[in-house]
Amino acid sequence: AEHVREGRTLAAPEATGATSDVRQLLRVQHALERPEDAQVAVLNRGYWFTMDDRDFRSKRVLAFLMIVLNLAESDDKNKGPAITIGTGA
């Protein structure tokens, strides 16, 4: 609520009473204390933002996003060898 008041983020739909048919794909929780059973934990501005290790859907979505971001990287030094196929012409 503090970050919403400061304009750092938007309120979650459930906090505003809004309804939506869109399923929540990635659930991020926040707390002042670091949870012990977190798959991912990031400390930012005094709050721990975490993803629960038992939240399979969020873990699957995060893994997919990491794969897509890795594929999108344009670092030439990590590219594999180029293969040339002769056409016989």
PDB file of C-alpha atoms in Angstrom:
ATOM      1  CA  ALA A   1       0.000   0.000   0.000  1.00  0.00           C
ATOM      2  CA  GLU A   2       2.894   2.352   0.760  1.00  0.00           C
ATOM      3  CA  HIS A   3       4.384   1.908  -2.718  1.00  0.00           C
ATOM      4  CA  VAL A   4       0.977   2.404  -4.351  1.00  0.00           C
ATOM      5  CA  ARG A   5       0.532   5.696  -2.457  1.00  0.00           C
ATOM      6  CA  GLU A   6       4.018   6.819  -3.542  1.00  0.00           C
ATOM      7  CA  GLY A   7       3.248   6.015  -7.189  1.00  0.00           C
ATOM      8  CA  ARG A   8       5.939   3.306  -7.424  1.00  0.00           C
ATOM      9  CA  THR A   9       3.470   0.629  -8.568  1.00  0.00           C
ATOM     10  CA  LEU A  10      -0.191   0.004  -9.348  1.00  0.00           C
ATOM     11  CA  ALA A  11      -2.600  -1.642  -6.940  1.00  0.00           C
ATOM     12  CA  ALA A  12      -3.256  -5.324  -7.547  1.00  0.00           C
ATOM     13  CA  PRO A  13      -6.712  -6.025  -9.051  1.00  0.00           C
ATOM     14  CA  GLU A  14      -7.841  -7.937  -5.944  1.00  0.00           C
ATOM     15  CA  ALA A  15      -6.865  -4.950  -3.769  1.00  0.00           C
ATOM     16  CA  THR A  16      -9.078  -2.616  -5.795  1.00  0.00           C
ATOM     17  CA  GLY A  17     -12.043  -4.992  -5.965  1.00  0.00           C
ATOM     18  CA  ALA A  18     -11.743  -5.286  -9.759  1.00  0.00           C
ATOM     19  CA  THR A  19     -12.682  -8.584 -11.348  1.00  0.00           C
ATOM     20  CA  SER A  20     -11.028 -10.134 -14.347  1.00  0.00           C
ATOM     21  CA  ASP A  21     -11.171 -13.359 -16.329  1.00  0.00           C
ATOM     22  CA  VAL A  22      -7.419 -13.230 -16.863  1.00  0.00           C
ATOM     23  CA  ARG A  23      -5.626 -15.880 -14.815  1.00  0.00           C
ATOM     24  CA  GLN A  24      -2.737 -14.787 -12.678  1.00  0.00           C
ATOM     25  CA  LEU A  25       0.341 -16.306 -14.318  1.00  0.00           C
ATOM     26  CA  LEU A  26       3.054 -15.112 -11.960  1.00  0.00           C
ATOM     27  CA  ARG A  27       2.391 -14.452  -8.286  1.00  0.00           C
ATOM     28  CA  VAL A  28       4.862 -12.211  -6.450  1.00  0.00           C
ATOM     29  CA  GLN A  29       4.444 -11.759  -2.707  1.00  0.00           C
ATOM     30  CA  HIS A  30       6.003  -9.127  -0.476  1.00  0.00           C
ATOM     31  CA  ALA A  31       6.987  -9.026   3.194  1.00  0.00           C
ATOM     32  CA  LEU A  32       9.283  -7.173   5.574  1.00  0.00           C
ATOM     33  CA  GLU A  33      10.942 -10.437   6.647  1.00  0.00           C
ATOM     34  CA  ARG A  34      12.515 -12.888   4.187  1.00  0.00           C
ATOM     35  CA  PRO A  35      10.360 -16.041   3.868  1.00  0.00           C
ATOM     36  CA  GLU A  36      12.232 -19.302   4.345  1.00  0.00           C
ATOM     37  CA  ASP A  37      10.609 -21.282   1.518  1.00  0.00           C
ATOM     38  CA  ALA A  38      11.048 -18.945  -1.435  1.00  0.00           C
ATOM     39  CA  GLN A  39      12.103 -20.001  -4.931  1.00  0.00           C
ATOM     40  CA  VAL A  40      13.167 -16.409  -5.682  1.00  0.00           C
ATOM     41  CA  ALA A  41      13.753 -13.612  -3.172  1.00  0.00           C
ATOM     42  CA  VAL A  42      14.746 -10.018  -3.934  1.00  0.00           C
ATOM     43  CA  LEU A  43      15.253  -7.281  -1.341  1.00  0.00           C
ATOM     44  CA  ASN A  44      14.165  -3.874  -2.650  1.00  0.00           C
ATOM     45  CA  ARG A  45      13.456  -0.716  -0.623  1.00  0.00           C
ATOM     46  CA  GLY A  46      13.217  -2.654   2.641  1.00  0.00           C
ATOM     47  CA  TYR A  47      10.732  -5.248   1.352  1.00  0.00           C
ATOM     48  CA  TRP A  48      11.335  -8.846   0.282  1.00  0.00           C
ATOM     49  CA  PHE A  49       9.634  -9.674  -3.016  1.00  0.00           C
ATOM     50  CA  THR A  50       9.369 -13.441  -3.330  1.00  0.00           C
ATOM     51  CA  MET A  51       7.905 -16.314  -5.278  1.00  0.00           C
ATOM     52  CA  ASP A  52       6.848 -19.306  -3.197  1.00  0.00           C
ATOM     53  CA  ASP A  53       8.655 -22.561  -3.964  1.00  0.00           C
ATOM     54  CA  ARG A  54       5.299 -24.416  -3.881  1.00  0.00           C
ATOM     55  CA  ASP A  55       3.783 -22.178  -6.593  1.00  0.00           C
ATOM     56  CA  PHE A  56       4.347 -24.430  -9.610  1.00  0.00           C
ATOM     57  CA  ARG A  57       2.550 -22.156 -12.107  1.00  0.00           C
ATOM     58  CA  SER A  58       4.702 -19.143 -11.213  1.00  0.00           C
ATOM     59  CA  LYS A  59       7.887 -21.227 -11.348  1.00  0.00           C
ATOM     60  CA  ARG A  60       6.925 -22.528 -14.793  1.00  0.00           C
ATOM     61  CA  VAL A  61       6.183 -19.016 -16.109  1.00  0.00           C
ATOM     62  CA  LEU A  62       9.437 -17.669 -14.662  1.00  0.00           C
ATOM     63  CA  ALA A  63      11.417 -20.502 -16.299  1.00  0.00           C
ATOM     64  CA  PHE A  64       9.744 -19.737 -19.653  1.00  0.00           C
ATOM     65  CA  LEU A  65      10.551 -16.018 -19.329  1.00  0.00           C
ATOM     66  CA  MET A  66      14.183 -16.801 -18.513  1.00  0.00           C
ATOM     67  CA  ILE A  67      14.468 -19.001 -21.612  1.00  0.00           C
ATOM     68  CA  VAL A  68      12.942 -16.303 -23.834  1.00  0.00           C
ATOM     69  CA  LEU A  69      15.236 -13.623 -22.386  1.00  0.00           C
ATOM     70  CA  ASN A  70      18.290 -15.844 -22.869  1.00  0.00           C
ATOM     71  CA  LEU A  71      17.317 -16.446 -26.490  1.00  0.00           C
ATOM     72  CA  ALA A  72      16.870 -12.707 -27.021  1.00  0.00           C
ATOM     73  CA  GLU A  73      20.388 -11.848 -25.816  1.00  0.00           C
ATOM     74  CA  SER A  74      22.629 -10.613 -28.612  1.00  0.00           C
ATOM     75  CA  ASP A  75      26.014 -11.436 -27.083  1.00  0.00           C
ATOM     76  CA  ASP A  76      28.163 -12.653 -30.014  1.00  0.00           C
ATOM     77  CA  LYS A  77      30.821 -14.350 -27.865  1.00  0.00           C
ATOM     78  CA  ASN A  78      28.319 -16.949 -26.563  1.00  0.00           C
ATOM     79  CA  LYS A  79      27.009 -18.040 -29.952  1.00  0.00           C
ATOM     80  CA  GLY A  80      27.701 -21.565 -31.114  1.00  0.00           C
ATOM     81  CA  PRO A  81      29.611 -22.497 -34.268  1.00  0.00           C
ATOM     82  CA  ALA A  82      28.103 -21.617 -37.633  1.00  0.00           C
ATOM     83  CA  ILE A  83      27.260 -24.548 -39.900  1.00  0.00           C
ATOM     84  CA  THR A  84      27.465 -24.153 -43.666  1.00  0.00           C
ATOM     85  CA  ILE A  85      25.600 -26.624 -45.851  1.00  0.00           C
ATOM     86  CA  GLY A  86      26.749 -26.900 -49.455  1.00  0.00           C
ATOM     87  CA  THR A  87      24.034 -26.948 -52.121  1.00  0.00           C
ATOM     88  CA  GLY A  88      26.153 -28.664 -54.796  1.00  0.00           C
ATOM     89  CA  ALA A  89      25.858 -25.702 -57.150  1.00  0.00           C
TER      90      ALA A  89
END
